[in-house]
mmCIF file with all atom_site columns, C-alpha atoms in Angstrom:
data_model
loop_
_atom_site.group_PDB
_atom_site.id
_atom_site.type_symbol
_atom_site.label_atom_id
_atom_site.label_alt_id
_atom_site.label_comp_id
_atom_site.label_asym_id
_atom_site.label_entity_id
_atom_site.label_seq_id
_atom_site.pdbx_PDB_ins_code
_atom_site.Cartn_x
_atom_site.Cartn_y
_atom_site.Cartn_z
_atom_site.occupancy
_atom_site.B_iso_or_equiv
_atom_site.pdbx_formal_charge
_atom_site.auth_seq_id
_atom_site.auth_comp_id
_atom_site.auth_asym_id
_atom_site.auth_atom_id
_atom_site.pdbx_PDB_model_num
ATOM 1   C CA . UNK Q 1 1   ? 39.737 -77.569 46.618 1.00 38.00 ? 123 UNK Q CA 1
ATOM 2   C CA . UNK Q 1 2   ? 41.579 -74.175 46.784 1.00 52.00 ? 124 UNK Q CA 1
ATOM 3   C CA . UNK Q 1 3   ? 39.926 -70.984 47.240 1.00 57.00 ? 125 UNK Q CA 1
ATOM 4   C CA . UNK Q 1 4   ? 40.369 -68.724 44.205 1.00 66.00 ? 126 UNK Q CA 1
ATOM 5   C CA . UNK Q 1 5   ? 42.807 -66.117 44.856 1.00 76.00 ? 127 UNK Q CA 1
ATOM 6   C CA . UNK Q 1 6   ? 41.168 -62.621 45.502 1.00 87.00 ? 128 UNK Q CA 1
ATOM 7   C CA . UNK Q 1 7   ? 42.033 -59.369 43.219 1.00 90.00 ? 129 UNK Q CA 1
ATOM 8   C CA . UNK Q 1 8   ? 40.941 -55.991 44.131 1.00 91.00 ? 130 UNK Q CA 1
ATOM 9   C CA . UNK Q 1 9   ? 38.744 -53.993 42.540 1.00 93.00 ? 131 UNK Q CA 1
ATOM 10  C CA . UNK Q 1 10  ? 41.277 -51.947 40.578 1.00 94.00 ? 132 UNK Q CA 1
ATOM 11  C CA . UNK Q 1 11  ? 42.936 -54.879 39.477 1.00 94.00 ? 133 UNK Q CA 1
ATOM 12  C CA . UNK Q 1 12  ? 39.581 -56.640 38.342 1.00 93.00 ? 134 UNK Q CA 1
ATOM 13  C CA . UNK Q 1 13  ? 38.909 -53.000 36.435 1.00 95.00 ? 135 UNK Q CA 1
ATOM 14  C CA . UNK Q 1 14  ? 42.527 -53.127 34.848 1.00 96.00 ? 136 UNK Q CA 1
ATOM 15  C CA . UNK Q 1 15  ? 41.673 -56.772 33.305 1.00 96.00 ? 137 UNK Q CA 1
ATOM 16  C CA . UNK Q 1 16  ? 38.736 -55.655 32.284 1.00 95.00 ? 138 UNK Q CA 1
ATOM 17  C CA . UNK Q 1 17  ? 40.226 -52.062 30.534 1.00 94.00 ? 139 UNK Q CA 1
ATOM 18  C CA . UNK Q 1 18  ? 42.812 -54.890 28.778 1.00 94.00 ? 140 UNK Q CA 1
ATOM 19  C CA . UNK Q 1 19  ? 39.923 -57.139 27.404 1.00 92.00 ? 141 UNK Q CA 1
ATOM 20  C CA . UNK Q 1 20  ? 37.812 -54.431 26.090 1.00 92.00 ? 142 UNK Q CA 1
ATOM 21  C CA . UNK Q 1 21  ? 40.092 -51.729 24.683 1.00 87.00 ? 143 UNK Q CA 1
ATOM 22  C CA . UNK Q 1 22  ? 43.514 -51.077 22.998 1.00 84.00 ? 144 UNK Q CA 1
ATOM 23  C CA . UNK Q 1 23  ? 44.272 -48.140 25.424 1.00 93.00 ? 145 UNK Q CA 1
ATOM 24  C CA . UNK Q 1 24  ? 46.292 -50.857 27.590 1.00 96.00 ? 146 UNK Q CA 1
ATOM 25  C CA . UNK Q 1 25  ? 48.486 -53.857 26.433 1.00 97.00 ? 147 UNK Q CA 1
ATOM 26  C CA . UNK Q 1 26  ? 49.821 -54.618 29.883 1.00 98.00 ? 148 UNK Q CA 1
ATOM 27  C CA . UNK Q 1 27  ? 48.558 -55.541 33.542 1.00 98.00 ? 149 UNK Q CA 1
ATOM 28  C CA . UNK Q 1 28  ? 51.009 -56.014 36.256 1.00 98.00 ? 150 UNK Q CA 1
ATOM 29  C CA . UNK Q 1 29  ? 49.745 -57.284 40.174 1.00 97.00 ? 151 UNK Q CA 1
ATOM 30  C CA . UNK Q 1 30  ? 51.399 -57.874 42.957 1.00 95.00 ? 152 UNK Q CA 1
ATOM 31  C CA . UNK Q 1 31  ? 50.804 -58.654 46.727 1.00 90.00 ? 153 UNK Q CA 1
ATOM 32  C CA . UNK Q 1 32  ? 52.185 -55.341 48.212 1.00 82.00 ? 154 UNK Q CA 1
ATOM 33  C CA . UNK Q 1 33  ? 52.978 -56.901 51.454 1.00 69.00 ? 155 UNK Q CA 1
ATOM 34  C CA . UNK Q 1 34  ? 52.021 -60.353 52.135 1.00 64.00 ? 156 UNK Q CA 1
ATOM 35  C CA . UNK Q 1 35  ? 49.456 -62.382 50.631 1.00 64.00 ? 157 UNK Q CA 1
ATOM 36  C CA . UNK Q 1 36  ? 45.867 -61.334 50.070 1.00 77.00 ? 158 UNK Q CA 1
ATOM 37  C CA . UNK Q 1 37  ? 44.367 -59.569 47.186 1.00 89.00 ? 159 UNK Q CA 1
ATOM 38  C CA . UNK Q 1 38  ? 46.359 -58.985 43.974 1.00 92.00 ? 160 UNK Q CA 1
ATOM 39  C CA . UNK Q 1 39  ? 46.775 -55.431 43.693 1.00 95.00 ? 161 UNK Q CA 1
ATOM 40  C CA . UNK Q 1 40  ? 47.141 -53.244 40.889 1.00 96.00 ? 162 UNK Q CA 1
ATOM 41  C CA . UNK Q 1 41  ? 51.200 -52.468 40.569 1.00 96.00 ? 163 UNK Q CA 1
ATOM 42  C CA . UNK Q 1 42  ? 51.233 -51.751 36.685 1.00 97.00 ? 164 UNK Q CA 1
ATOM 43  C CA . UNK Q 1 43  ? 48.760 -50.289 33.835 1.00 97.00 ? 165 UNK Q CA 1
ATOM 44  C CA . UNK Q 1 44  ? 49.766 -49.033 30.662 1.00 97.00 ? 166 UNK Q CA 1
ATOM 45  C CA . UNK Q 1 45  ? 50.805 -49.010 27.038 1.00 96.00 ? 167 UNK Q CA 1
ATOM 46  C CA . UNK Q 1 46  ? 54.267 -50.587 27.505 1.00 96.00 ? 168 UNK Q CA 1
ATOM 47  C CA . UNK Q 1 47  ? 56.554 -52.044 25.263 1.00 95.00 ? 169 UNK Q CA 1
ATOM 48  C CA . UNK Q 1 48  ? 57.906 -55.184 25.309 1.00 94.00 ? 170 UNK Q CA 1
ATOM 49  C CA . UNK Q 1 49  ? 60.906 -53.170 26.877 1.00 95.00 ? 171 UNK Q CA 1
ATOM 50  C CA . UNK Q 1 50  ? 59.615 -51.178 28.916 1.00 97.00 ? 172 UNK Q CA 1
ATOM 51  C CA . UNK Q 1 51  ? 57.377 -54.237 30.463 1.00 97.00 ? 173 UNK Q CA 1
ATOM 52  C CA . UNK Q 1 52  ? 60.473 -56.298 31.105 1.00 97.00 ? 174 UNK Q CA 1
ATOM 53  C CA . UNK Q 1 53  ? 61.813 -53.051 33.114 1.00 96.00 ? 175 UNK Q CA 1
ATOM 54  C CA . UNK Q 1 54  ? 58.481 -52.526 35.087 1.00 97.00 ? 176 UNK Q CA 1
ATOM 55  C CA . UNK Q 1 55  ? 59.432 -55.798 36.657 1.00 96.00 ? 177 UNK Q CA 1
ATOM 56  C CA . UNK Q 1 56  ? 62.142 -55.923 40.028 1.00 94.00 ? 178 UNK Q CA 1
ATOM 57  C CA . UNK Q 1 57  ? 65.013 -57.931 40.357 1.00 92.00 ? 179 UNK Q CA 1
ATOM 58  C CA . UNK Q 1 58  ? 63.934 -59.592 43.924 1.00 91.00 ? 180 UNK Q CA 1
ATOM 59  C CA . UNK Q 1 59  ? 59.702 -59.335 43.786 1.00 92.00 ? 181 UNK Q CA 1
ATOM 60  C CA . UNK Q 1 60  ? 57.573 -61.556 42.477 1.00 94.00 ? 182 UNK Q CA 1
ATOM 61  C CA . UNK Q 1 61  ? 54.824 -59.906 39.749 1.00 96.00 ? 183 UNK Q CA 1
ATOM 62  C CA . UNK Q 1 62  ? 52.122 -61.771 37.640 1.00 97.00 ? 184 UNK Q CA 1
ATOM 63  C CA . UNK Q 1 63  ? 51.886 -60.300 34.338 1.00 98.00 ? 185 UNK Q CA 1
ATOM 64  C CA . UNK Q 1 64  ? 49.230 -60.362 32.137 1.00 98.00 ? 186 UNK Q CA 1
ATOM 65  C CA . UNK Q 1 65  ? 50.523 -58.455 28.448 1.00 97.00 ? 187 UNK Q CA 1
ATOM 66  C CA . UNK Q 1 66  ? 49.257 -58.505 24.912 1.00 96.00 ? 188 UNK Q CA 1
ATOM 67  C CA . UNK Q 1 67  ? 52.119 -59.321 22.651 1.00 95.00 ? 189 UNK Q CA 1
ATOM 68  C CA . UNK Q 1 68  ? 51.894 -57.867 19.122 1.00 93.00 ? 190 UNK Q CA 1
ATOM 69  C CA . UNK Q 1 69  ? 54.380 -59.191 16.260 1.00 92.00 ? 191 UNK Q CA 1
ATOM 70  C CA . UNK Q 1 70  ? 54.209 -60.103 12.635 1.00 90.00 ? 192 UNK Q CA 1
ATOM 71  C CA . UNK Q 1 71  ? 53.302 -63.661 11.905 1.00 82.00 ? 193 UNK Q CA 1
ATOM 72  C CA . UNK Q 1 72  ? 55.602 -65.483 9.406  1.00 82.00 ? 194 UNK Q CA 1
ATOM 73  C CA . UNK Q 1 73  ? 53.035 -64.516 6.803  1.00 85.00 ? 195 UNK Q CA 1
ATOM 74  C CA . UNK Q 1 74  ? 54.211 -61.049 7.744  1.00 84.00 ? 196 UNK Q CA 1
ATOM 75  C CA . UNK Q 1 75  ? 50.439 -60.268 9.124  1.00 89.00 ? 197 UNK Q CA 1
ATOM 76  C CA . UNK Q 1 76  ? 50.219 -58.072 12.254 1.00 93.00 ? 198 UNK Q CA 1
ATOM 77  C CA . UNK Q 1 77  ? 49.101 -60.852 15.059 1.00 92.00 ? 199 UNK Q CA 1
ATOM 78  C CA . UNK Q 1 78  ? 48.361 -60.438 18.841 1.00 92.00 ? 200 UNK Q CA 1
ATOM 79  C CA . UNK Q 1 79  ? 48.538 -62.810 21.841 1.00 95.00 ? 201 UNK Q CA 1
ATOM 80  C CA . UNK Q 1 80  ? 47.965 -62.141 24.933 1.00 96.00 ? 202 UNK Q CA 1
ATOM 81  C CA . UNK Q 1 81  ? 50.652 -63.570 27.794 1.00 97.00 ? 203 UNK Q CA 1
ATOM 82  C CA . UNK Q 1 82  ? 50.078 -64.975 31.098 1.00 98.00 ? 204 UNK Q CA 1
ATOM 83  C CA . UNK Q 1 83  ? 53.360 -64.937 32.588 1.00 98.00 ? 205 UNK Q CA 1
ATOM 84  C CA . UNK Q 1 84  ? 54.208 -65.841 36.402 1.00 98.00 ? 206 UNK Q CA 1
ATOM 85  C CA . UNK Q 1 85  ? 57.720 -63.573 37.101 1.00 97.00 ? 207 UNK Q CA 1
ATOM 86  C CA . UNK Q 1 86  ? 59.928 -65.169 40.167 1.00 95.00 ? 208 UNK Q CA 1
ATOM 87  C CA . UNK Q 1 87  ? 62.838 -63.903 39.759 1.00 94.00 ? 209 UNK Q CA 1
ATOM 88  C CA . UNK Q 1 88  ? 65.826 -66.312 41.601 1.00 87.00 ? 210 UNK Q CA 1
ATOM 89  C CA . UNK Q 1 89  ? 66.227 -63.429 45.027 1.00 85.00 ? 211 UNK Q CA 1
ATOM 90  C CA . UNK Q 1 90  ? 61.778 -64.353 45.436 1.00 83.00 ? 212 UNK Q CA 1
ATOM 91  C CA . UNK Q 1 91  ? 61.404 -67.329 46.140 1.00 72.00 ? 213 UNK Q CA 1
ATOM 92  C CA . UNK Q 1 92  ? 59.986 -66.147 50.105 1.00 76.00 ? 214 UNK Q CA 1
ATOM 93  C CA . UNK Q 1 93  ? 55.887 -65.755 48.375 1.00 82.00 ? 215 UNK Q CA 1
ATOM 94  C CA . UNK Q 1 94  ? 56.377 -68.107 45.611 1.00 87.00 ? 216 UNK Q CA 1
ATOM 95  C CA . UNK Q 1 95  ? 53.574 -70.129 46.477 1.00 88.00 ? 217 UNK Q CA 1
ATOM 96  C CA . UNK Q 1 96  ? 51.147 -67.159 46.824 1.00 89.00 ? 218 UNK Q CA 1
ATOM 97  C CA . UNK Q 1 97  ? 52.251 -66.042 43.496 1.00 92.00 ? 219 UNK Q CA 1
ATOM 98  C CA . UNK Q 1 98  ? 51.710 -69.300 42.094 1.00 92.00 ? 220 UNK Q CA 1
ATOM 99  C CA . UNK Q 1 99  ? 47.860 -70.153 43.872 1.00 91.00 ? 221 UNK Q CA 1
ATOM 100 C CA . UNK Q 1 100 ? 47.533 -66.439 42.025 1.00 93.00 ? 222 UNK Q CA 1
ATOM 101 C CA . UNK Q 1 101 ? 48.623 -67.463 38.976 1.00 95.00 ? 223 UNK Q CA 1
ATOM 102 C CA . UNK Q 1 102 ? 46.425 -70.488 38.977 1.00 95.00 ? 224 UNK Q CA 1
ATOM 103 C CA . UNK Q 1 103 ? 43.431 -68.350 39.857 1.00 93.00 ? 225 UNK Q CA 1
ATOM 104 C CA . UNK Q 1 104 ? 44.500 -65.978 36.843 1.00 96.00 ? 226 UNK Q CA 1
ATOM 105 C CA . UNK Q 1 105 ? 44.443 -68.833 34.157 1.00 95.00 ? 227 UNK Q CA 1
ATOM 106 C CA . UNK Q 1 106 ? 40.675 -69.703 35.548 1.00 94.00 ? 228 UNK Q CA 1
ATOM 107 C CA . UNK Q 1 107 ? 39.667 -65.894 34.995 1.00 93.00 ? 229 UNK Q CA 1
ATOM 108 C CA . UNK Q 1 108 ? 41.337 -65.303 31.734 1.00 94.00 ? 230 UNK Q CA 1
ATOM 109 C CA . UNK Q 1 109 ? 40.794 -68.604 29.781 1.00 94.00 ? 231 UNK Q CA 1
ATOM 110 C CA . UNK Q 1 110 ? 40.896 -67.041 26.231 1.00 93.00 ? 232 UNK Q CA 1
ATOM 111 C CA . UNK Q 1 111 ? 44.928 -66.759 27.329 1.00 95.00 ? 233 UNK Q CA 1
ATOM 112 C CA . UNK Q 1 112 ? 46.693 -69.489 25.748 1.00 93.00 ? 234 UNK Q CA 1
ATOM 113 C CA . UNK Q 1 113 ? 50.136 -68.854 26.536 1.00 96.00 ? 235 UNK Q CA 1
ATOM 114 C CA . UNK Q 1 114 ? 50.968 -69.446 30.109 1.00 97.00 ? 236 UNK Q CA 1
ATOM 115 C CA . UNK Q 1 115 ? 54.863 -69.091 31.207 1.00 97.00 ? 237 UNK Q CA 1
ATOM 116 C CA . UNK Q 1 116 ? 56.527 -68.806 34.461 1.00 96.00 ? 238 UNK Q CA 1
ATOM 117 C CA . UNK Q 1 117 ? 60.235 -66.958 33.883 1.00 97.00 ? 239 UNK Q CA 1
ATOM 118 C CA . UNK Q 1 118 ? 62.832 -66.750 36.677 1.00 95.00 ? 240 UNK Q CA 1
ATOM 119 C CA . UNK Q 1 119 ? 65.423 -64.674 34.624 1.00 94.00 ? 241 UNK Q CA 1
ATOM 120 C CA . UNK Q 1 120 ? 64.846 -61.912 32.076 1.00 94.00 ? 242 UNK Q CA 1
ATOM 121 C CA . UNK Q 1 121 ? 66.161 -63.471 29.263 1.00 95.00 ? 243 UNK Q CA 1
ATOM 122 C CA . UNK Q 1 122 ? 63.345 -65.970 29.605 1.00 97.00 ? 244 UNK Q CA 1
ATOM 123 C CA . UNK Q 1 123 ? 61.124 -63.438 28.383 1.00 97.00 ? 245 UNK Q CA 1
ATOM 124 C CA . UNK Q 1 124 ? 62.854 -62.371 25.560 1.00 97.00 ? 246 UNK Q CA 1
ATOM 125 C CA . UNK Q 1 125 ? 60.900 -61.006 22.746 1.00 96.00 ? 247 UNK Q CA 1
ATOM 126 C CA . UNK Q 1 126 ? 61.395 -63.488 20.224 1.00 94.00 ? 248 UNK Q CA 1
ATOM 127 C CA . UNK Q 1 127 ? 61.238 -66.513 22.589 1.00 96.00 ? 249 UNK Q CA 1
ATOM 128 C CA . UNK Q 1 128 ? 57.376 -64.816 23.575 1.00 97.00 ? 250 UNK Q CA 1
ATOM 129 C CA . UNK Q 1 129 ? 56.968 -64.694 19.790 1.00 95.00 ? 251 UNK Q CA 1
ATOM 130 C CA . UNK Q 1 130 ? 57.407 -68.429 19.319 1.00 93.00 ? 252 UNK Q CA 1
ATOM 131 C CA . UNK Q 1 131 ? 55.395 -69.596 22.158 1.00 94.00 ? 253 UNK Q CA 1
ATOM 132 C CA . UNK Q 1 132 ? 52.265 -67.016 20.558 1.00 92.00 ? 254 UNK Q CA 1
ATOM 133 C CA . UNK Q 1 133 ? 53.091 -68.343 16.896 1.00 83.00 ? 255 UNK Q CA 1
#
């Protein structure tokens, strides 16, 4: 059985900030320099722009963001996103990234949308709304 990947403290507290408040739609962690704890890289209010930005062309991340959009109905919805981001020039701490991951789905189960994306247009905005709807 594998050992649950470790986060720091600050990225434990940043989880936490997302689950309890509005203040913060978006958590971004990273292994700064080789596997370990997950480590706080991102916190903020971002928009679905300005989240795809935070991310680098040739790092892995693991994002955790709360999508809002209008439901079909034209009601304001929220989901939050689990999203593993390996872009194609990463692949060196893939696996780390993904034993991460995997730890992050255990800790957040009330996530229901789970997506790895290797390429920005993966998380487009309106292919994230259809996998929330």
């Amino acid at each position: 059985m594998n050992q649950p990947t470790p986060l720091s403290v600050e990225s434990l507290d940043a989880l936490q900030h997302l689950k309890e408040t509005r203040e913060i739609n978006t958590v971004i962690l990273c292994y700064p320099h080789h596997p370990g704890a997950l480590q706080l890289d991102v916190e903020g209010n971002l928009t679905h722009d300005e989240m795809v930005q935070a991310l680098p062309d040739d790092e892995p991340r693991l994002i955790v963001h709360e999508l809002s959009f209008a439901s079909p109905e034209g009601t304001r919805r929220s989901e939050r996103l689990l999203i593993l981001w390996v872009p194609a020039a990463a692949t060196a701490h893939e696996e780390a990234y993904t034993a991460g991951y995997d730890s992050l789905k255990e800790l957040l189960p009330d996530v229901r949308v789970h997506l790895t994306a290797r390429r920005a247009d993966q998380l487009e905005y309106r292919r994230l709304v259809a996998l929330a709807g």
